[in-house]
Short mmCIF file of C-alpha atoms and ligand atoms in Angstrom, two decimals:
data_model
loop_
_atom_site.label_atom_id
_atom_site.label_comp_id
_atom_site.label_asym_id
_atom_site.label_seq_id
_atom_site.Cartn_x
_atom_site.Cartn_y
_atom_site.Cartn_z
CA MET K 1 109.35 92.49 127.72
CA LYS K 2 109.08 90.60 124.42
CA VAL K 3 110.26 92.84 121.53
CA THR K 4 110.05 91.94 117.90
CA ALA K 5 112.21 94.20 115.70
CA LEU K 6 111.58 94.26 111.81
CA ALA K 7 115.03 95.07 110.37
CA GLY K 8 116.67 96.04 107.14
CA GLY K 9 120.37 96.90 106.74
CA THR K 10 122.54 99.82 107.84
CA GLY K 11 120.19 101.93 109.95
CA SER K 12 118.62 98.89 111.48
CA ALA K 13 122.00 97.48 112.62
CA LYS K 14 122.57 100.54 114.73
CA LEU K 15 119.26 100.35 116.39
CA LEU K 16 119.62 96.56 116.87
CA ARG K 17 122.90 97.36 118.68
CA GLY K 18 120.81 99.73 120.93
CA LEU K 19 118.19 97.13 121.46
CA LYS K 20 120.77 94.43 122.32
CA SER K 21 122.02 96.43 125.21
CA LEU K 22 118.62 96.50 126.95
CA PRO K 23 117.38 93.80 129.33
CA ILE K 24 114.61 92.74 126.93
CA ASP K 25 113.66 89.37 125.20
CA LEU K 26 114.47 90.35 121.67
CA THR K 27 113.57 88.56 118.27
CA VAL K 28 114.72 89.97 114.87
CA VAL K 29 112.54 89.69 111.78
CA ALA K 30 114.86 90.34 108.79
CA ASN K 31 114.14 91.42 105.08
CA VAL K 32 114.88 89.01 102.53
CA GLY K 33 113.98 91.09 99.31
CA ASP K 34 117.63 91.80 98.68
CA ASN K 35 118.94 88.29 98.93
CA VAL K 36 121.04 87.25 95.88
CA TRP K 37 123.15 84.59 94.38
CA MET K 38 126.73 85.77 94.10
CA TYR K 39 129.94 83.66 93.39
CA GLY K 40 127.84 80.44 93.73
CA ALA K 41 126.62 81.40 97.20
CA TYR K 42 123.13 82.54 98.54
CA VAL K 43 123.78 86.02 100.20
CA CYS K 44 121.32 87.32 102.63
CA PRO K 45 122.61 90.85 103.48
CA ASP K 46 119.94 91.88 105.97
CA VAL K 47 119.74 88.56 107.72
CA ASP K 48 123.55 88.47 108.06
CA VAL K 49 123.87 92.00 109.24
CA ALA K 50 121.44 91.28 111.97
CA CYS K 51 123.29 88.19 112.96
CA TYR K 52 126.77 89.80 112.91
CA THR K 53 125.36 92.88 114.89
CA LEU K 54 123.73 90.62 117.70
CA ALA K 55 127.07 88.53 117.70
CA GLY K 56 129.01 91.85 118.08
CA ILE K 57 131.11 91.30 115.04
CA SER K 58 129.40 93.47 112.49
CA ASP K 59 130.98 96.60 110.91
CA VAL K 60 128.22 98.80 112.06
CA GLU K 61 129.90 101.98 110.97
CA ARG K 62 130.40 100.67 107.33
CA GLY K 63 126.91 99.20 107.44
CA TRP K 64 127.75 95.69 106.03
CA GLY K 65 130.03 92.80 106.64
CA VAL K 66 132.25 91.58 109.42
CA ARG K 67 134.72 93.95 111.16
CA GLY K 68 138.31 93.44 110.18
CA ASP K 69 137.36 90.85 107.54
CA THR K 70 139.74 90.14 104.71
CA PHE K 71 139.08 90.02 100.92
CA TYR K 72 141.43 87.38 99.58
CA SER K 73 138.67 85.21 97.93
CA LEU K 74 137.27 88.23 96.23
CA GLU K 75 140.73 89.15 94.96
CA ARG K 76 141.21 85.71 93.55
CA LEU K 77 137.78 85.67 91.92
CA ALA K 78 138.60 88.88 90.27
CA ARG K 79 141.89 87.46 88.97
CA LEU K 80 139.91 84.52 87.66
CA GLY K 81 137.93 86.97 85.56
CA LEU K 82 134.72 87.24 87.53
CA GLU K 83 133.01 90.61 88.05
CA THR K 84 133.29 91.38 91.80
CA TRP K 85 131.37 94.73 92.25
CA PHE K 86 129.47 92.92 95.10
CA LYS K 87 131.99 93.19 98.10
CA LEU K 88 131.96 90.12 100.26
CA GLY K 89 134.69 89.48 102.82
CA ASP K 90 136.23 85.94 103.43
CA MET K 91 134.38 85.47 106.60
CA ASP K 92 131.25 86.79 105.09
CA LEU K 93 131.62 84.35 102.02
CA ALA K 94 132.04 81.47 104.38
CA VAL K 95 128.76 82.27 106.20
CA CYS K 96 126.99 82.39 102.78
CA LEU K 97 128.59 79.15 101.62
CA ALA K 98 127.57 77.41 104.86
CA ARG K 99 124.09 78.61 104.27
CA THR K 100 124.06 77.45 100.73
CA GLU K 101 125.20 74.06 101.75
CA MET K 102 122.38 73.82 104.38
CA LEU K 103 119.76 74.81 101.84
CA ARG K 104 121.20 72.28 99.29
CA ARG K 105 120.65 69.57 101.82
CA GLY K 106 117.05 70.48 102.32
CA GLY K 107 117.19 72.98 105.12
CA SER K 108 114.97 76.05 105.19
CA LEU K 109 116.33 79.59 105.31
CA THR K 110 114.88 79.79 108.84
CA SER K 111 116.69 76.66 110.10
CA ALA K 112 119.97 77.63 108.31
CA THR K 113 119.83 81.17 109.74
CA GLU K 114 119.12 79.56 113.31
CA ARG K 115 122.11 77.30 113.02
CA ILE K 116 124.29 80.29 111.67
CA ARG K 117 123.39 82.63 114.28
CA ARG K 118 123.96 80.28 117.25
CA ALA K 119 127.29 79.29 115.57
CA LEU K 120 128.20 83.08 115.49
CA GLY K 121 127.19 83.58 119.11
CA ALA K 122 124.17 85.83 118.29
CA PRO K 123 122.05 85.77 121.65
CA SER K 124 118.66 86.35 119.97
CA PRO K 125 116.85 84.67 117.15
CA VAL K 126 117.01 86.11 113.70
CA LEU K 127 114.07 85.12 111.54
CA PRO K 128 113.88 85.53 107.87
CA ALA K 129 110.55 87.38 106.95
CA THR K 130 109.62 84.33 104.81
CA ASP K 131 111.19 81.10 103.59
CA HIS K 132 109.83 81.73 100.08
CA ALA K 133 112.00 83.51 97.54
CA VAL K 134 110.94 87.20 97.47
CA GLU K 135 113.02 89.33 95.34
CA THR K 136 113.03 93.28 95.20
CA ARG K 137 113.12 94.15 91.58
CA VAL K 138 113.82 97.65 90.36
CA GLU K 139 112.24 98.54 87.01
CA THR K 140 114.40 101.31 85.46
CA LYS K 141 115.01 103.06 82.22
CA LYS K 142 118.02 100.76 81.86
CA GLY K 143 115.87 97.59 82.30
CA ASP K 144 114.68 95.39 85.07
CA LEU K 145 117.37 95.08 87.72
CA HIS K 146 117.91 93.22 90.97
CA LEU K 147 117.99 95.66 93.86
CA GLN K 148 121.74 94.84 94.23
CA GLU K 149 122.43 95.56 90.63
CA PHE K 150 120.56 98.72 90.97
CA TRP K 151 122.17 100.09 94.22
CA VAL K 152 125.57 98.41 94.44
CA ARG K 153 126.59 97.87 90.70
CA ASP K 154 124.98 100.89 89.20
CA ARG K 155 125.20 103.14 92.39
CA GLY K 156 121.44 103.93 92.35
CA ARG K 157 121.85 106.09 89.34
CA PRO K 158 119.26 104.72 86.76
CA ALA K 159 116.00 106.47 86.67
CA VAL K 160 113.41 104.31 88.54
CA LEU K 161 109.99 103.54 86.86
CA ARG K 162 108.70 101.02 89.51
CA VAL K 163 109.74 98.65 92.45
CA ARG K 164 108.21 95.14 92.42
CA TYR K 165 108.57 92.19 94.90
CA ARG K 166 108.80 89.14 92.73
CA GLY K 167 107.40 85.99 94.45
CA ALA K 168 105.66 87.98 97.22
CA ALA K 169 102.05 87.13 96.01
CA SER K 170 102.67 83.31 96.51
CA SER K 171 104.84 83.80 99.75
CA SER K 172 103.71 83.56 103.28
CA PRO K 173 105.36 84.43 106.70
CA THR K 174 106.79 81.41 108.62
CA GLU K 175 105.14 80.18 111.81
CA GLN K 176 108.02 81.47 113.74
CA VAL K 177 107.42 85.05 112.24
CA ALA K 178 103.78 84.78 112.86
CA ARG K 179 104.38 83.90 116.51
CA ALA K 180 107.04 86.64 116.95
CA VAL K 181 104.68 89.21 115.86
CA SER K 182 101.56 88.06 117.62
CA ASP K 183 103.26 87.27 120.92
CA ALA K 184 105.29 90.40 121.24
CA ASP K 185 104.74 93.12 123.73
CA ARG K 186 106.13 95.49 121.27
CA VAL K 187 106.95 95.44 117.68
CA VAL K 188 109.67 97.99 116.56
CA VAL K 189 110.03 98.87 112.88
CA CYS K 190 113.86 99.76 112.71
CA PRO K 191 114.91 102.72 110.53
CA ALA K 192 115.22 100.90 107.14
CA ASN K 193 114.26 101.79 103.53
CA PRO K 194 110.56 101.73 103.42
CA VAL K 195 110.42 100.70 99.73
CA THR K 196 113.12 98.03 99.63
CA SER K 197 113.62 96.85 103.14
CA VAL K 198 110.22 97.15 104.84
CA GLY K 199 108.19 96.97 101.76
CA PRO K 200 109.31 93.34 100.74
CA MET K 201 108.15 92.23 104.33
CA LEU K 202 104.78 93.94 103.92
CA ALA K 203 104.32 92.45 100.39
CA VAL K 204 104.52 88.85 102.01
CA ARG K 205 101.03 87.59 101.98
CA GLY K 206 99.39 87.85 105.44
CA PHE K 207 102.43 89.86 107.08
CA ALA K 208 100.74 93.24 107.07
CA SER K 209 97.63 91.79 108.76
CA LEU K 210 99.80 90.19 111.35
CA LEU K 211 101.09 93.70 112.29
CA SER K 212 97.59 95.23 112.27
CA SER K 213 96.17 92.50 114.34
CA THR K 214 98.99 92.05 116.93
CA ARG K 215 97.88 93.08 120.66
CA ALA K 216 101.60 94.58 120.62
CA ARG K 217 102.22 98.29 120.20
CA VAL K 218 103.83 98.89 116.89
CA VAL K 219 106.51 101.69 116.96
CA ALA K 220 108.88 102.93 114.35
CA LEU K 221 111.97 105.08 114.06
CA SER K 222 111.79 107.35 110.97
CA PRO K 223 114.71 106.78 108.64
CA MET K 224 114.13 110.32 107.10
CA SER K 225 115.52 113.68 108.04
CA GLY K 226 113.65 116.43 106.19
CA ARG K 227 113.24 115.46 102.55
CA ARG K 228 116.16 112.92 102.65
CA PRO K 229 116.99 109.69 104.16
CA PHE K 230 120.10 109.75 106.57
CA SER K 231 121.72 107.28 103.76
CA GLY K 232 120.78 105.21 100.95
CA PRO K 233 118.19 105.54 98.01
CA ALA K 234 115.04 105.61 100.24
CA GLY K 235 113.98 109.06 99.02
CA LYS K 236 114.50 108.35 95.26
CA LEU K 237 112.47 105.20 95.63
CA MET K 238 109.74 106.60 97.78
CA LYS K 239 109.28 109.33 95.09
CA ALA K 240 109.19 106.48 92.46
CA ALA K 241 106.50 104.70 94.56
CA GLY K 242 104.45 108.04 94.59
CA ARG K 243 105.09 108.89 98.11
CA ARG K 244 106.45 112.04 99.82
CA PRO K 245 110.24 111.43 100.48
CA ASP K 246 109.91 112.34 104.26
CA SER K 247 108.49 111.14 107.59
CA VAL K 248 104.98 111.94 106.54
CA GLY K 249 105.48 109.57 103.71
CA VAL K 250 106.88 106.94 105.84
CA ALA K 251 103.75 107.43 108.27
CA GLU K 252 101.39 107.01 105.13
CA MET K 253 103.14 103.73 104.19
CA TYR K 254 102.82 102.25 107.70
CA ALA K 255 99.58 103.87 108.76
CA GLY K 256 97.69 100.47 108.47
CA PHE K 257 99.49 99.10 111.45
CA LEU K 258 101.68 101.79 113.09
CA ASP K 259 100.83 103.16 116.59
CA ALA K 260 103.67 105.68 117.02
CA LEU K 261 106.48 107.01 114.86
CA LEU K 262 109.60 108.96 116.27
CA ILE K 263 110.78 111.54 113.84
CA SER K 264 113.46 114.13 113.95
CA LYS K 265 113.47 117.51 115.78
CA GLY K 266 113.90 119.31 112.49
CA ASP K 267 110.67 117.76 111.32
CA ALA K 268 108.60 118.80 114.28
CA GLY K 269 106.42 120.74 111.67
CA MET K 270 105.23 117.26 110.17
CA LYS K 271 103.89 116.04 113.56
CA ARG K 272 100.23 117.16 112.84
CA ASP K 273 100.21 115.77 109.26
CA ILE K 274 101.39 112.33 110.84
CA GLU K 275 98.80 112.36 113.60
CA ARG K 276 96.09 113.19 111.18
CA LEU K 277 96.86 109.69 109.79
CA GLY K 278 96.08 108.17 113.21
CA VAL K 279 99.77 107.62 113.98
CA GLU K 280 100.94 109.03 117.26
CA CYS K 281 104.17 110.96 116.80
CA ALA K 282 107.02 111.94 119.05
CA VAL K 283 109.95 114.32 118.25
CA THR K 284 113.59 113.50 119.30
CA ASP K 285 117.14 113.51 118.03
CA THR K 286 116.94 110.49 115.64
CA LEU K 287 120.66 110.46 114.45
CA MET K 288 122.61 107.44 115.70
CA SER K 289 126.30 108.33 115.60
CA ASN K 290 127.45 106.33 118.66
CA PRO K 291 126.16 103.44 120.89
CA ARG K 292 124.72 106.08 123.35
CA ASP K 293 122.51 107.37 120.78
CA GLU K 294 121.46 103.89 119.77
CA ALA K 295 120.61 102.76 123.27
CA ARG K 296 118.70 106.14 124.01
CA LEU K 297 116.62 105.61 120.93
CA ALA K 298 116.05 102.02 121.67
CA ARG K 299 114.66 103.06 125.19
CA GLU K 300 112.61 105.87 123.67
CA LEU K 301 110.99 103.47 121.25
CA LEU K 302 110.14 101.02 124.06
CA ARG K 303 108.35 103.95 125.88
CA ALA K 304 106.74 105.48 122.93
P1 GDP V 401 119.28 101.18 102.22
O1 GDP V 401 118.27 102.38 101.84
O2 GDP V 401 119.64 100.45 100.87
O3 GDP V 401 120.51 101.74 103.01
O4 GDP V 401 118.55 100.22 103.05
P2 GDP V 401 118.50 99.91 104.58
O5 GDP V 401 117.11 99.26 104.89
O6 GDP V 401 119.76 99.50 105.17
O7 GDP V 401 118.28 101.53 104.99
C1 GDP V 401 118.89 102.10 106.00
C2 GDP V 401 118.04 103.18 106.44
O8 GDP V 401 118.33 103.51 107.68
C3 GDP V 401 118.17 104.51 105.51
O9 GDP V 401 116.84 104.73 104.92
C4 GDP V 401 118.68 105.75 106.47
O10 GDP V 401 118.17 106.64 106.10
C5 GDP V 401 118.40 104.97 107.78
N1 GDP V 401 119.40 105.33 108.90
C6 GDP V 401 120.88 105.34 108.62
N2 GDP V 401 121.37 105.83 109.68
C7 GDP V 401 120.40 106.34 110.52
C8 GDP V 401 120.47 107.04 111.64
O11 GDP V 401 121.35 107.35 112.45
N3 GDP V 401 119.13 107.37 112.24
C9 GDP V 401 117.90 106.98 111.69
N4 GDP V 401 116.86 107.31 112.25
N5 GDP V 401 118.03 106.49 110.40
C10 GDP V 401 119.21 106.16 109.88
#
């Protein structure tokens, strides 16, 4: 079975670990909206967390970076007077520097990612959603911020007015992404922030129509439990986007292409509202607190 997984950060990494444990032909399409220049290197957090997870070296519990990584470079950068609010371990920084060098020599983000994931030993391809620069900007009462400034530096505190995907209107999915979505037997939307992880992919011109026209069944695991996400700012950002911060809101945002949504048992009362949107809905235990949960949910998604 050919499975293409759309992935953001922390919640997606857990599900990717589950998908990786199954006998399937897996391809990951990763969000690029939170890519950022830091310390002279091009950092691609969601692309890297997918590569690290597939390679078995990610710190899945922490949600970012490499397990057991050291932070000597960051300590030195701080002593040299740089602001170091964006935590990047030594091994992580090396990956970002390698990518920067590959890009500087004219390579695409897709080809750089392919070289990196192979070098790390990740057994499945990881495809950036686009090779164009698409940047998630959060307009707040404190000003127009990069997503990382909003969430990591300012800890998600500023009041949000609007989220924009800078560069999306003139971007397109890569050929590899188009093929991965069109040729899949199943597309899985991993639990990810609908506004800042899935939103930037959907904003890439032509991406949403790839999803709505694929012959594959498109299924998703909701990142919400009740009126909150399991982690991160999804609720606050969904509200700012004028959506209900719950699984019905997620279904509304994905209704144009989604066949089925897995929601939490506590949200069984939302099933009818979701089905009214034309999305099938199944109720299950959606918390992933260990590899057993991750594999169980991966299997349930492939059957949904
Ligand atoms: P973030 O909002 O900046 O953290 O962006 P991500 O795309 O990394 O979002 C992770 C999403 O995964 C969040 O919306 C979480 O609610 C969700 N998530 C985290 N852990 C779990 C889990 O165990 N189960 C499910 N269903 N979702 C999860």
